[in-house]
mmCIF file of C-alpha atoms in Angstrom:
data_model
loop_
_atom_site.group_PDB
_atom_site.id
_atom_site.type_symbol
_atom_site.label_atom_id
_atom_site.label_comp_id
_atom_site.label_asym_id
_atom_site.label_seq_id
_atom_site.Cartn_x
_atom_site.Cartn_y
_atom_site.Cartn_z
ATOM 1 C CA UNK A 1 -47.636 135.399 121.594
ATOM 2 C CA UNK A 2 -44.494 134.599 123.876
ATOM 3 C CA UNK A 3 -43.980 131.353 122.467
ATOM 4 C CA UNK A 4 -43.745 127.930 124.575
ATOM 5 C CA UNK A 5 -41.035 126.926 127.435
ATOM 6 C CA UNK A 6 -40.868 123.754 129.335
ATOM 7 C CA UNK A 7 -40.429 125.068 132.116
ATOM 8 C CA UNK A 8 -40.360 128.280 134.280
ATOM 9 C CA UNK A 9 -39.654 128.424 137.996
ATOM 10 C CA UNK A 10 -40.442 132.217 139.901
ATOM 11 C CA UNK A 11 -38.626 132.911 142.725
ATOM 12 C CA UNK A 12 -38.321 136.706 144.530
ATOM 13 C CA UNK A 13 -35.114 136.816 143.354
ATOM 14 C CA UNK A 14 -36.286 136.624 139.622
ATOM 15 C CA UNK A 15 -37.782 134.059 137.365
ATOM 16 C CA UNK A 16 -36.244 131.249 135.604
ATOM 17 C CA UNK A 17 -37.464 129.809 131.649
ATOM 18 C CA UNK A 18 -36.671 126.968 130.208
ATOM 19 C CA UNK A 19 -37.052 126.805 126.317
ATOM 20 C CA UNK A 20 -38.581 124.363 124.757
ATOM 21 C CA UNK A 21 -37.187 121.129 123.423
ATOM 22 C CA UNK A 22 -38.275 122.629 119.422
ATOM 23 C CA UNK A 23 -36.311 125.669 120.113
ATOM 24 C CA UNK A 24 -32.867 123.658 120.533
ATOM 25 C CA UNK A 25 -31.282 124.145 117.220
ATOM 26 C CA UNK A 26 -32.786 128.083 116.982
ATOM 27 C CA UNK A 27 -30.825 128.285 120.498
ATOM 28 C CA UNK A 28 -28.051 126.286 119.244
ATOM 29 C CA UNK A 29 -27.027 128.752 116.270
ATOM 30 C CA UNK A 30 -27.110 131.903 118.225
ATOM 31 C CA UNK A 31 -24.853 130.142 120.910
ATOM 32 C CA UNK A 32 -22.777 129.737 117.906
ATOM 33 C CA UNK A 33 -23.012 133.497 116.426
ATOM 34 C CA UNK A 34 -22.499 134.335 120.306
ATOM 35 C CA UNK A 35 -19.369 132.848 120.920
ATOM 36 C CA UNK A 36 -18.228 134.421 117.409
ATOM 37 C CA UNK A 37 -18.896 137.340 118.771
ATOM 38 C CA UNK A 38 -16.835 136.461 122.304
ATOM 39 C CA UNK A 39 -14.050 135.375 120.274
ATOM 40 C CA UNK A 40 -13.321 138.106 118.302
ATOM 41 C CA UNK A 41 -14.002 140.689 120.917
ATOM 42 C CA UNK A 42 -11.230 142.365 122.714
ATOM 43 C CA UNK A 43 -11.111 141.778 126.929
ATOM 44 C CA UNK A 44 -11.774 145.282 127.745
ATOM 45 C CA UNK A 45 -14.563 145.674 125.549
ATOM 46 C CA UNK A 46 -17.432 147.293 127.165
ATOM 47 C CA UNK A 47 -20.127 144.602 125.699
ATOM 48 C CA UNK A 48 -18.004 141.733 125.524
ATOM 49 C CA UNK A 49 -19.251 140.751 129.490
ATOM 50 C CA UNK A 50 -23.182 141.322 128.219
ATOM 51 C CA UNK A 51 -22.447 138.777 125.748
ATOM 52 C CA UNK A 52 -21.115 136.091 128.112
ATOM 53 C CA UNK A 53 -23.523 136.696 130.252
ATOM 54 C CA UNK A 54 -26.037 135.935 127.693
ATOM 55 C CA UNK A 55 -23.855 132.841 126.527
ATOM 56 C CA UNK A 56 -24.011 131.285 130.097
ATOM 57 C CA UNK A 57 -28.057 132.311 130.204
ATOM 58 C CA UNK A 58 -28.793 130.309 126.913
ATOM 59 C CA UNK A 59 -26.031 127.143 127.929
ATOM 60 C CA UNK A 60 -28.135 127.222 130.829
ATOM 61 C CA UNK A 61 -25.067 128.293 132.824
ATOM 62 C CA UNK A 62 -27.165 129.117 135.859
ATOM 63 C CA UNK A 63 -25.962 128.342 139.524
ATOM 64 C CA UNK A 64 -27.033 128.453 143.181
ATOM 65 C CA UNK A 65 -24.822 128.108 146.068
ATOM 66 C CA UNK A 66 -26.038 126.830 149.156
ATOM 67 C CA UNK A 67 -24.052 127.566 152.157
ATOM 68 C CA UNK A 68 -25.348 125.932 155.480
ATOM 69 C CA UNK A 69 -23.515 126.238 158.938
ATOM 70 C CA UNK A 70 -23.777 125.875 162.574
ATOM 71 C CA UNK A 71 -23.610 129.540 163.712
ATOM 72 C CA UNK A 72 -24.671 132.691 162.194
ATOM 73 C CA UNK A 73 -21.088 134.496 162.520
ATOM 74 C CA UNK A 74 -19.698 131.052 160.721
ATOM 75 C CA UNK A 75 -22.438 131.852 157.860
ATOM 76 C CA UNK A 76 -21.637 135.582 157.843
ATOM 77 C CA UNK A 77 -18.102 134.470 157.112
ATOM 78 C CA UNK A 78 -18.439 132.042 154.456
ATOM 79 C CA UNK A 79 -21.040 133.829 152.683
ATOM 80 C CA UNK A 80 -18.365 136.836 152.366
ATOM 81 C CA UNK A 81 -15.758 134.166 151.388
ATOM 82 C CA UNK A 82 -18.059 132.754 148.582
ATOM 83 C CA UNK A 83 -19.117 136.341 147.329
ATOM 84 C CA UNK A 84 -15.114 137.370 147.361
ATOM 85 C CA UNK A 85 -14.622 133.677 145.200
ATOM 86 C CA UNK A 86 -17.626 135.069 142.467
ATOM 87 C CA UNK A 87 -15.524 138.376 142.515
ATOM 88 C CA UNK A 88 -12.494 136.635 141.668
ATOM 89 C CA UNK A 89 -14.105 134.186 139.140
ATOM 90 C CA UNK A 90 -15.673 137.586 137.413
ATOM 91 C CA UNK A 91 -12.278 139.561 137.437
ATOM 92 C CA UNK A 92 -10.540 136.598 135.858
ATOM 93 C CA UNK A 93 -13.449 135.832 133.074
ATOM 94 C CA UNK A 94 -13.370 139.881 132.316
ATOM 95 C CA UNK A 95 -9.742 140.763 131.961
ATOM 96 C CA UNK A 96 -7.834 137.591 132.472
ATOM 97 C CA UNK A 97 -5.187 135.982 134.286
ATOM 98 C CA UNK A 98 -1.357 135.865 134.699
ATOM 99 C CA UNK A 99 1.502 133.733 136.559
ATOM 100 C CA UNK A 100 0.985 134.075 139.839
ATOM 101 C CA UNK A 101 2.843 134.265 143.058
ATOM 102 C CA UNK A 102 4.490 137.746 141.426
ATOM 103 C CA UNK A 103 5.347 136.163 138.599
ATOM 104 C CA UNK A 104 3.338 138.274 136.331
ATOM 105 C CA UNK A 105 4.682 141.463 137.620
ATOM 106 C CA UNK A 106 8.165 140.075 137.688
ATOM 107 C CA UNK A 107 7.806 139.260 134.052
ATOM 108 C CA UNK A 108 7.444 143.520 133.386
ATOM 109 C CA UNK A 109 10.069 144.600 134.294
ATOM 110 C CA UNK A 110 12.361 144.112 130.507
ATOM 111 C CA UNK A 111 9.346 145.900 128.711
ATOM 112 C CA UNK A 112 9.542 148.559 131.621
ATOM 113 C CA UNK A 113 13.847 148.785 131.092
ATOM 114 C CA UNK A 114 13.158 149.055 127.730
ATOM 115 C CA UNK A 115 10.629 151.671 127.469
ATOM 116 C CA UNK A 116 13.048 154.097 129.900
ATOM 117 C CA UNK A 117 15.925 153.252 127.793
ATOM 118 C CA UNK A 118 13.698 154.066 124.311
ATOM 119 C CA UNK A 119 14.229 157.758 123.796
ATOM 120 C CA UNK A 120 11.338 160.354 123.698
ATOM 121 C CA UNK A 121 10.820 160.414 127.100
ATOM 122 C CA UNK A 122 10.700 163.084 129.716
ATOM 123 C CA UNK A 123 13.513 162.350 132.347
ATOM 124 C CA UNK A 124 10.989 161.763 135.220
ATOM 125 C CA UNK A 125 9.069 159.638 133.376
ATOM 126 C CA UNK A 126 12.308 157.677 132.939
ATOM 127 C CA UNK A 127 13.256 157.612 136.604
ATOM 128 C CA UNK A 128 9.742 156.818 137.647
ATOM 129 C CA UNK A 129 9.868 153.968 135.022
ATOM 130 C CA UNK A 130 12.959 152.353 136.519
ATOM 131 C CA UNK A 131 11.714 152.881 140.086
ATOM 132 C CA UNK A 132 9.245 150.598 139.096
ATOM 133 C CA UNK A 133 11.030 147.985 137.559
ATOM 134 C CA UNK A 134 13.283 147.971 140.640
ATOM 135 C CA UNK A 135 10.611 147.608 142.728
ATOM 136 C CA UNK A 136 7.668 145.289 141.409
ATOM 137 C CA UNK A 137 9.647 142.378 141.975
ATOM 138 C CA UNK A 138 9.249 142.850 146.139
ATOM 139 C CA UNK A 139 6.073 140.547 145.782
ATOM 140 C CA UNK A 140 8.457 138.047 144.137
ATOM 141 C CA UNK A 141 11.266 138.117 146.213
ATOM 142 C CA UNK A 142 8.875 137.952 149.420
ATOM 143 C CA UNK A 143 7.108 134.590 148.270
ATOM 144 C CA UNK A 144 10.579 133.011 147.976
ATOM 145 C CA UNK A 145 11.880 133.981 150.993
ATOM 146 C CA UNK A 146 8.767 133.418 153.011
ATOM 147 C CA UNK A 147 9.212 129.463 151.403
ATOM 148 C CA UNK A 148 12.509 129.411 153.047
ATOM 149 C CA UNK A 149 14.760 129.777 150.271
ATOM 150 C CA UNK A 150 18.573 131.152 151.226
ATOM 151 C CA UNK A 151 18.751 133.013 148.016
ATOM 152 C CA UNK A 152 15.964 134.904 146.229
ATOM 153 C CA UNK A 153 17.645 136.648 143.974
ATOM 154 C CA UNK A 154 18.768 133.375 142.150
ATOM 155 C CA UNK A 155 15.354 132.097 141.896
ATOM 156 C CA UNK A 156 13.895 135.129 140.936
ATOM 157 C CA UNK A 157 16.795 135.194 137.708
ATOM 158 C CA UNK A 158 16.229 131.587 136.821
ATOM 159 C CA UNK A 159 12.038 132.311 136.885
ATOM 160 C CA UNK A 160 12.839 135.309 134.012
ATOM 161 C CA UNK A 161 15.465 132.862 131.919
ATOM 162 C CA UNK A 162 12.432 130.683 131.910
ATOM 163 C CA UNK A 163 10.123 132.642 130.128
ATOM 164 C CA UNK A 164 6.631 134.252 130.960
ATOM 165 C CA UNK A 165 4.487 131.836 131.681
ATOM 166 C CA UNK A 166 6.785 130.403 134.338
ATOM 167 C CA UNK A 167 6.363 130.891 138.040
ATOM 168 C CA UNK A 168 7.923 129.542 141.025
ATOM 169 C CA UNK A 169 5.684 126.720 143.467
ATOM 170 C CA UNK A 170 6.742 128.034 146.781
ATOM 171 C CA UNK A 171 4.571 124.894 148.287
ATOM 172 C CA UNK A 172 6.672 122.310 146.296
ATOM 173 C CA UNK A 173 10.005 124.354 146.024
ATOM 174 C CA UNK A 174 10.449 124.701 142.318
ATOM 175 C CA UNK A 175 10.125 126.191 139.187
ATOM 176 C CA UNK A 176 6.803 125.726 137.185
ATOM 177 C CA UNK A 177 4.704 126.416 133.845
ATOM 178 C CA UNK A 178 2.401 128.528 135.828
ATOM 179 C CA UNK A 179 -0.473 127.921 133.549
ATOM 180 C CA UNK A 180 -0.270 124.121 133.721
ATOM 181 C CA UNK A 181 0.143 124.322 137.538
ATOM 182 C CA UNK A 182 -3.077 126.206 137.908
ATOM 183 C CA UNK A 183 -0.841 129.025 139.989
ATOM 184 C CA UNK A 184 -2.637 132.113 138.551
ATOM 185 C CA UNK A 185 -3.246 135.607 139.640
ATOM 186 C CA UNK A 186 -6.307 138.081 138.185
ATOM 187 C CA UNK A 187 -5.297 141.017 136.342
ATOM 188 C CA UNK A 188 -7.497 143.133 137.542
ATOM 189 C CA UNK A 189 -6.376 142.171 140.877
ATOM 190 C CA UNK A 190 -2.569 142.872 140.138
ATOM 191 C CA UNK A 191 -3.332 145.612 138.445
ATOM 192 C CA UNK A 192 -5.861 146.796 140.862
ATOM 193 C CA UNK A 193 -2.730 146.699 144.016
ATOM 194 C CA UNK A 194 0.131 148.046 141.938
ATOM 195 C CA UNK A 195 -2.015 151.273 141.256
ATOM 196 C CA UNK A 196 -2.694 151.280 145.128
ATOM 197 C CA UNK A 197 0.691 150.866 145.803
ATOM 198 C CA UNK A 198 1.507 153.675 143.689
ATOM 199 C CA UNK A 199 -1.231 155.851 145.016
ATOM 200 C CA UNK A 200 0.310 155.252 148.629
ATOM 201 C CA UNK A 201 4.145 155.768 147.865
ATOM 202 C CA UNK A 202 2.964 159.126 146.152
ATOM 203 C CA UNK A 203 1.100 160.537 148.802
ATOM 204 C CA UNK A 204 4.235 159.190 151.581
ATOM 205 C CA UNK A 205 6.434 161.021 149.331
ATOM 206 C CA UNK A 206 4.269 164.181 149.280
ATOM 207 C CA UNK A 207 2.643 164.589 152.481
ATOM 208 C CA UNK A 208 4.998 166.336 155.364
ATOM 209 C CA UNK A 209 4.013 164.706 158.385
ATOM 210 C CA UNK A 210 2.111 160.997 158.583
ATOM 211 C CA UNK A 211 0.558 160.745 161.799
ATOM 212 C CA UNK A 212 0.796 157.109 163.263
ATOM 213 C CA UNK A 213 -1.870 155.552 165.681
ATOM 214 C CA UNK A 214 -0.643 154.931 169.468
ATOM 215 C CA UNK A 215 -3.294 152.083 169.828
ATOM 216 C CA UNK A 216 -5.103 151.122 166.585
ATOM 217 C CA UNK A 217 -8.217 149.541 166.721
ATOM 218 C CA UNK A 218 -8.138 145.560 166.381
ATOM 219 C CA UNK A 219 -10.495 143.056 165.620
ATOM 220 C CA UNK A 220 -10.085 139.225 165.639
ATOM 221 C CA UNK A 221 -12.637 138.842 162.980
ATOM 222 C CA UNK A 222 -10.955 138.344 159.104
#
């Protein structure tokens, strides 16, 4: 015996159950134990995602997006944008999110200084510690520029005086909570383009020729 729902919907993609109205307070305590469970459960733990998934399945967090346009290449586009958005959304509900705008890496560099500085460490560990922390705050310094601003480097000292969950609002010209401004970045996503940054500058530094296109291929699709 399966039990009872109140509904169920079938679709190709799946099927769809909804429990039945008895069931609310049985459903009710193991959102409870679930969210325990969430709570108490580091980010990078491997089952912490299963359970949120199963949290949003018995909230009834289930979606569809819809995305209707004029032109097949228009669709193509959006529907790429909308998958790259539930990418994003996922990232940020696995690992988490930081001040954006470069913020967050900006923010690393006194734990990096202070880890070269702490002794026990091999001397190119050291120096590839403080080429780091020299360099991670290029995404920083960029942002400000491109906003116009005559001075960077003054901006980019006043963001660190204000402490780590500050960031500056290139749109609005100033200095802001990050967190209460809703100007974020994903971890995974920093994280994910410092390593590849990292990756490249190794293999530039390695490699004894890098061969250069005379006409690269373009494309006026995004």
């Amino acid at each position: 015996d399966l039990g009872r729902a109140q509904r169920a919907e079938y679709a190709n993609e799946g099927i769809v159950i909804v429990a039945n109205r008895d069931a609310r307070d049985a459903i009710q305590t193991e959102v409870s134990h679930v969210r325990a469970y969430i709570e108490d459960t580091p980010l990078d733990d491997e089952d912490r995602s299963k359970h949120v998934k199963r949290l949003g399945t018995l909230t009834g967090g289930i979606g569809r997006l819809k995305i209707g346009t004029s032109s097949k290449l228009e669709r193509e586009m959006m529907f790429q944008q909308a998958q790259r958005s539930f990418n994003v959304l996922s990232a940020a509900q696995r690992g988490g999110v930081i001040p954006g705008g470069g913020a967050g890496l900006l923010h690393c560099i006194p734990a990096l200084e202070a880890t070269a500085a702490a002794n026990g460490a091999a001397e190119e560990e050291i120096m590839g510690m403080q080429l780091v922390a020299r360099v991670i705050s290029t995404p920083f310094f960029q942002i400000v520029k491109n906003a116009g601003m005559d001075h960077p480097p003054v901006i980019i000292e006043r963001v660190r005086t204000a402490g780590v969950e500050y960031t500056y609002d290139a749109l609005n010209g100033r200095i802001v909570n990050a967190y209460e401004s809703g100007i974020l970045d994903v971890v995974d996503v920093v994280s994910t383009a410092l390593a590849t940054a990292a990756s490249g500058a190794m293999m530039a530094l390695t490699t004894d020729a890098i061969v250069y296109h005379k006409e690269p291929k373009q494309s006026m699709q995004p």
